Coordinates of C-alpha atoms and ligand atoms in Angstrom, one line a residue:
M312 CA 124.0 -19.8 151.0
D313 CA 123.8 -16.7 153.3
Y314 CA 126.9 -14.7 152.4
L315 CA 128.8 -14.1 149.2
K316 CA 131.8 -12.1 148.2
I317 CA 132.4 -11.6 144.4
F318 CA 134.8 -9.9 142.0
S319 CA 133.0 -8.0 139.2
P320 CA 135.4 -7.0 136.3
A321 CA 136.0 -3.7 134.6
T322 CA 135.1 -3.9 130.9
V323 CA 136.1 -2.3 127.6
A324 CA 133.0 -1.5 125.6
N325 CA 132.8 -0.8 121.8
V326 CA 136.2 -2.3 121.0
S327 CA 136.6 0.4 118.3
C328 CA 134.3 -0.9 115.6
G329 CA 131.4 -2.3 117.7
F330 CA 129.8 0.8 119.1
D331 CA 127.2 -0.3 121.7
S332 CA 127.4 -3.9 120.4
M333 CA 130.8 -5.3 121.5
G334 CA 132.8 -5.5 124.7
F335 CA 135.3 -7.5 126.7
A336 CA 136.1 -8.1 130.3
V337 CA 139.4 -7.2 132.0
D338 CA 141.2 -9.6 134.3
D339 CA 142.9 -7.5 137.0
I340 CA 140.7 -4.4 137.6
G341 CA 137.2 -4.6 139.1
D342 CA 134.9 -4.2 142.1
E343 CA 134.5 -6.4 145.1
M344 CA 131.0 -6.7 146.4
T345 CA 129.5 -8.6 149.3
F346 CA 125.9 -9.9 149.7
T347 CA 124.4 -10.9 153.0
K348 CA 121.0 -12.5 153.3
T349 CA 118.8 -10.8 155.9
K350 CA 115.4 -11.8 157.4
E351 CA 114.1 -8.3 156.8
K352 CA 113.0 -7.9 153.2
G353 CA 114.4 -5.3 150.8
V354 CA 117.9 -4.1 150.1
K355 CA 120.3 -1.9 152.1
I356 CA 123.8 -0.7 151.3
T357 CA 125.9 -0.9 154.5
N358 CA 129.3 0.3 153.1
I359 CA 130.8 1.8 150.0
T360 CA 134.5 2.3 149.6
G361 CA 136.8 3.4 146.8
A362 CA 134.3 6.0 145.4
D363 CA 131.8 8.5 146.5
L364 CA 128.5 6.9 145.4
T365 CA 125.0 7.3 146.7
Y366 CA 123.5 5.0 149.4
N367 CA 120.0 5.8 148.1
V368 CA 118.9 2.3 147.0
D369 CA 116.8 3.5 144.1
K370 CA 119.6 5.7 142.7
N371 CA 122.6 3.4 143.2
A372 CA 123.0 1.1 140.2
A373 CA 123.8 -2.0 142.4
S374 CA 121.0 -1.7 145.0
A375 CA 118.4 -0.7 142.3
V376 CA 119.2 -4.0 140.5
V377 CA 119.0 -6.1 143.7
K378 CA 115.8 -4.4 144.7
K379 CA 114.2 -5.2 141.3
M380 CA 115.4 -8.8 141.4
L381 CA 114.1 -9.5 144.9
L382 CA 110.7 -8.0 144.0
E383 CA 110.4 -9.9 140.8
A384 CA 111.5 -13.2 142.4
N385 CA 109.0 -12.5 145.3
A386 CA 111.9 -13.3 147.6
N387 CA 111.1 -13.9 151.3
F388 CA 114.4 -12.4 152.4
G389 CA 116.4 -9.2 151.9
I390 CA 120.0 -8.4 151.0
E391 CA 122.7 -6.2 152.6
L392 CA 125.3 -5.0 150.2
T393 CA 128.8 -3.7 150.4
I394 CA 130.6 -2.3 147.4
H395 CA 134.3 -1.7 147.1
K396 CA 135.1 0.1 143.9
G397 CA 138.4 -1.0 142.4
F398 CA 138.4 1.8 139.8
S399 CA 136.9 5.2 139.3
P400 CA 133.5 6.0 138.1
G401 CA 133.6 8.0 134.8
S402 CA 136.7 6.2 133.6
G403 CA 135.2 4.5 130.6
L404 CA 135.9 1.1 132.1
G405 CA 132.4 0.2 132.9
S406 CA 132.2 1.3 136.5
S407 CA 128.4 1.5 136.8
A408 CA 128.3 -1.7 134.7
A409 CA 130.6 -3.6 137.2
S410 CA 128.3 -2.5 140.0
A411 CA 125.1 -3.4 138.2
A412 CA 126.3 -6.6 136.7
G413 CA 127.9 -7.7 140.0
A414 CA 124.7 -6.9 141.8
A415 CA 122.7 -9.1 139.4
F416 CA 125.2 -11.9 139.7
G417 CA 125.4 -11.8 143.5
A418 CA 121.7 -11.5 144.1
N419 CA 121.1 -14.4 141.7
Q420 CA 123.4 -16.6 143.7
L421 CA 121.4 -15.9 146.9
L422 CA 118.2 -16.6 144.9
G423 CA 119.5 -20.1 144.1
N424 CA 120.6 -19.3 140.5
K425 CA 117.0 -18.6 139.4
Y426 CA 118.0 -16.5 136.4
S427 CA 120.0 -17.1 133.2
E428 CA 123.0 -15.0 132.1
L429 CA 120.7 -13.3 129.5
E430 CA 118.1 -12.4 132.3
L431 CA 120.9 -11.2 134.5
T432 CA 122.1 -8.9 131.6
K433 CA 118.6 -7.5 131.4
F434 CA 118.5 -6.7 135.1
A435 CA 122.0 -5.2 134.9
M436 CA 120.9 -3.0 132.0
F437 CA 118.3 -1.6 134.3
G438 CA 121.1 -0.6 136.6
E439 CA 122.9 1.1 133.7
E440 CA 119.7 3.1 133.0
V441 CA 119.6 4.1 136.7
A442 CA 123.2 5.2 136.6
C443 CA 123.6 6.9 133.3
G444 CA 120.2 7.1 131.7
S445 CA 120.7 4.5 128.9
A446 CA 120.1 0.8 129.2
I447 CA 123.2 -0.2 127.3
A448 CA 124.2 -3.9 127.3
D449 CA 127.8 -4.0 126.0
N450 CA 129.6 -3.4 129.4
V451 CA 127.2 -5.4 131.5
A452 CA 127.1 -8.4 129.1
A453 CA 130.9 -8.5 129.0
A454 CA 131.1 -8.5 132.8
I455 CA 128.5 -11.2 133.2
Y456 CA 129.5 -13.5 130.3
G457 CA 133.3 -12.8 130.4
G458 CA 135.6 -12.7 127.4
F459 CA 134.4 -10.9 124.3
V460 CA 130.7 -10.5 123.7
L461 CA 128.6 -9.3 120.8
V462 CA 125.2 -7.7 121.5
R463 CA 123.6 -9.2 118.4
S464 CA 120.2 -7.6 119.1
Y465 CA 118.7 -5.3 121.7
Q466 CA 115.1 -6.2 120.9
P467 CA 114.9 -9.0 121.7
L468 CA 118.1 -9.0 123.6
E469 CA 120.6 -11.5 122.2
I470 CA 124.1 -11.9 123.4
V471 CA 126.8 -13.9 121.6
K472 CA 129.8 -15.0 123.7
L473 CA 133.0 -14.9 121.5
P474 CA 136.3 -16.8 122.0
V475 CA 139.4 -15.1 123.4
P476 CA 142.7 -15.7 121.6
T477 CA 145.0 -16.6 124.4
A478 CA 147.9 -14.2 123.5
L479 CA 145.7 -11.2 123.6
R480 CA 146.6 -8.5 126.2
V481 CA 145.1 -5.2 126.9
V482 CA 147.1 -2.1 127.9
A483 CA 144.8 0.7 129.2
I484 CA 145.5 4.3 130.3
H485 CA 143.1 6.2 132.4
P486 CA 143.9 9.9 132.3
Q487 CA 142.6 11.4 135.6
I488 CA 139.8 13.4 134.1
E489 CA 136.1 12.4 134.2
V490 CA 134.0 12.0 131.0
K491 CA 130.3 11.4 131.7
T492 CA 128.8 8.8 129.4
K493 CA 125.8 11.1 128.9
D494 CA 128.1 13.9 127.7
A495 CA 130.0 11.5 125.5
R496 CA 126.8 10.3 123.9
E497 CA 125.7 13.8 123.2
V498 CA 128.6 14.5 120.9
L499 CA 127.9 11.5 118.7
P500 CA 126.8 12.0 115.1
K501 CA 123.0 11.5 114.6
E502 CA 123.7 10.1 111.1
I503 CA 126.7 8.5 109.4
P504 CA 127.6 8.4 105.7
L505 CA 126.8 5.0 104.1
K506 CA 130.5 4.7 103.0
N507 CA 131.5 4.9 106.7
A508 CA 128.8 2.5 107.8
I509 CA 130.0 -0.1 105.2
I510 CA 133.6 0.1 106.6
Q511 CA 132.2 -0.1 110.2
W512 CA 130.1 -3.2 109.8
A513 CA 132.7 -4.9 107.7
N514 CA 135.2 -4.4 110.6
V515 CA 132.7 -5.9 113.1
G516 CA 132.5 -8.9 110.9
G517 CA 136.3 -8.9 110.6
L518 CA 136.9 -8.6 114.4
V519 CA 134.4 -11.4 115.2
S520 CA 136.0 -13.7 112.6
G521 CA 139.5 -12.8 113.8
L522 CA 138.5 -13.8 117.4
F523 CA 137.2 -17.2 116.2
T524 CA 140.2 -18.0 114.0
N525 CA 143.0 -16.5 116.2
D526 CA 143.9 -14.3 113.3
Y527 CA 145.7 -11.4 114.9
T528 CA 146.3 -9.6 111.6
L529 CA 142.6 -9.6 110.9
I530 CA 141.9 -8.4 114.5
S531 CA 144.4 -5.6 114.0
N532 CA 142.9 -4.6 110.6
S533 CA 139.4 -4.5 112.1
L534 CA 140.1 -2.2 115.1
V535 CA 138.9 0.9 113.3
D536 CA 136.2 3.2 114.5
L537 CA 134.6 5.8 112.1
V538 CA 131.5 6.4 114.3
A539 CA 132.4 7.3 117.9
E540 CA 136.1 7.9 117.9
P541 CA 136.2 10.9 115.6
A542 CA 133.5 12.7 117.6
R543 CA 134.8 11.7 121.1
K544 CA 138.5 11.9 120.8
N545 CA 138.4 15.6 121.4
L546 CA 137.1 15.0 124.9
I547 CA 140.3 13.1 125.7
P548 CA 143.6 15.1 126.0
H549 CA 146.4 13.7 123.8
F550 CA 144.3 10.9 122.4
D551 CA 146.1 10.8 119.0
N552 CA 149.5 10.8 120.7
V553 CA 148.6 7.8 122.9
K554 CA 147.1 5.9 120.0
N555 CA 150.2 6.5 117.8
S556 CA 152.6 5.6 120.6
A557 CA 150.7 2.3 121.1
L558 CA 150.7 1.5 117.4
N559 CA 154.4 2.4 117.0
A560 CA 155.2 0.0 119.8
G561 CA 153.4 -2.8 117.9
A562 CA 149.8 -2.8 119.3
L563 CA 147.2 -4.5 117.1
G564 CA 145.0 -1.4 117.6
A565 CA 144.0 1.2 120.0
G566 CA 140.8 3.2 120.7
I567 CA 138.5 4.7 123.3
S568 CA 137.4 2.4 126.0
G569 CA 133.6 2.8 126.1
S570 CA 132.8 6.5 126.4
G571 CA 136.3 7.3 127.6
P572 CA 138.5 8.9 128.8
T573 CA 140.4 5.5 129.2
I574 CA 142.2 4.6 126.0
F575 CA 142.8 0.8 125.4
A576 CA 145.3 -0.9 123.2
L577 CA 145.1 -4.6 122.2
C578 CA 148.4 -6.4 121.8
K579 CA 149.6 -9.9 120.9
G580 CA 151.7 -11.3 123.7
D581 CA 153.4 -10.0 126.9
E582 CA 156.5 -8.6 125.2
I583 CA 154.6 -6.3 122.9
A584 CA 152.2 -5.3 125.7
Q585 CA 155.3 -4.3 127.8
K586 CA 156.6 -2.1 125.0
V587 CA 153.2 -0.5 124.5
Y588 CA 153.0 0.2 128.2
K589 CA 156.4 1.8 128.2
N590 CA 155.7 4.0 125.1
I591 CA 152.3 5.1 126.4
N592 CA 153.9 5.8 129.8
E593 CA 156.6 8.0 128.3
T594 CA 154.1 9.8 126.1
Y595 CA 151.7 10.7 128.9
Q596 CA 154.3 11.6 131.4
K597 CA 155.1 14.6 129.2
T598 CA 151.6 15.9 129.4
G599 CA 151.6 16.7 133.1
I600 CA 148.2 15.1 133.5
D601 CA 147.9 12.4 136.2
F602 CA 147.1 8.9 134.9
E603 CA 146.8 5.3 135.7
L604 CA 148.2 2.7 133.4
F605 CA 147.8 -1.1 133.5
I606 CA 148.3 -4.3 131.5
S607 CA 145.8 -7.2 131.8
K608 CA 144.8 -10.4 130.1
V609 CA 141.3 -10.5 128.7
N610 CA 139.2 -12.1 131.5
P611 CA 137.5 -15.2 129.9
E612 CA 135.1 -16.0 132.7
G613 CA 133.7 -12.6 133.9
M614 CA 132.4 -12.7 137.5
K615 CA 134.4 -14.6 140.1
I616 CA 133.2 -15.9 143.5
I617 CA 135.8 -15.0 146.1
Y618 CA 134.1 -16.5 149.1
K619 CA 130.7 -18.0 150.1
Q620 CA 129.1 -19.6 153.1
Ligands
HSE890 N1 128.7 1.8 124.4 C1 128.6 2.8 125.4 C2 129.1 4.1 124.8 C3 129.5 2.4 126.6 O1 130.1 4.1 124.2 O2 128.5 5.1 125.1 C4 129.4 3.3 127.7 O3 128.4 2.8 128.6

């Protein structure tokens, strides 16, 4: 294979209760990337569209990952990359993760599938570190594995792929403001009271169990965040109004997508998802702040190959 075009999905990290340890992939929003094998060794970015990102190969999350992989694999070829961003950096939908994970997946195809999904996640985490200073796994693992994932352990890295109940839909609103992950991590509490920790880890167990058993009530009851949401919601204009309008329309739960400002709502079925979409739309139109709003299925497979030759 000498050429590859892929789709790398946007992702919702944390999923309310699972700060830094849970995430899921979105179906309709993501980046398209191409990978062309070159005789000349090394990596080069030839085109970036959809966002203003650096072409510096050591500072761009995608090229930094490809460079590391080619070096570690001792490859006798190079790769030229193009990146089309399908959604904005700083949205909380795993923009740098889509680039980093897409890069790991694409380079691996040209390397003859040398690396496992777990190894690709580690390479992609390096891209996250390049992009935002923290080697977080929740977004990149969700993009690579697809569906829902649990980062059961960081050291050693252990990723558990979780099932996706088929009626699950996500409605997400991206207010057109940027929240940097670094800033959103700085407002987090350094310690949490034991009584809140108990509620939080019980909810992670509840959410995982609900996904396995298709128990939408259990999923709904478990979508509670006492760790990041109380500290971060002040960075997102009208967060409470959006959350309430989603819940009033029948959403199973709503919370901050990753580090924000995107707010996600999980819903059972298309009909409720449409009602949630409509309610959030009406709520946010009154604020005067520009926004994007979408409905998607949860993407069970993660990366997609669009074309190869
Ligand atoms: N889990 C991360 C956070 C996701 O919430 O900070 C952002 O990369």
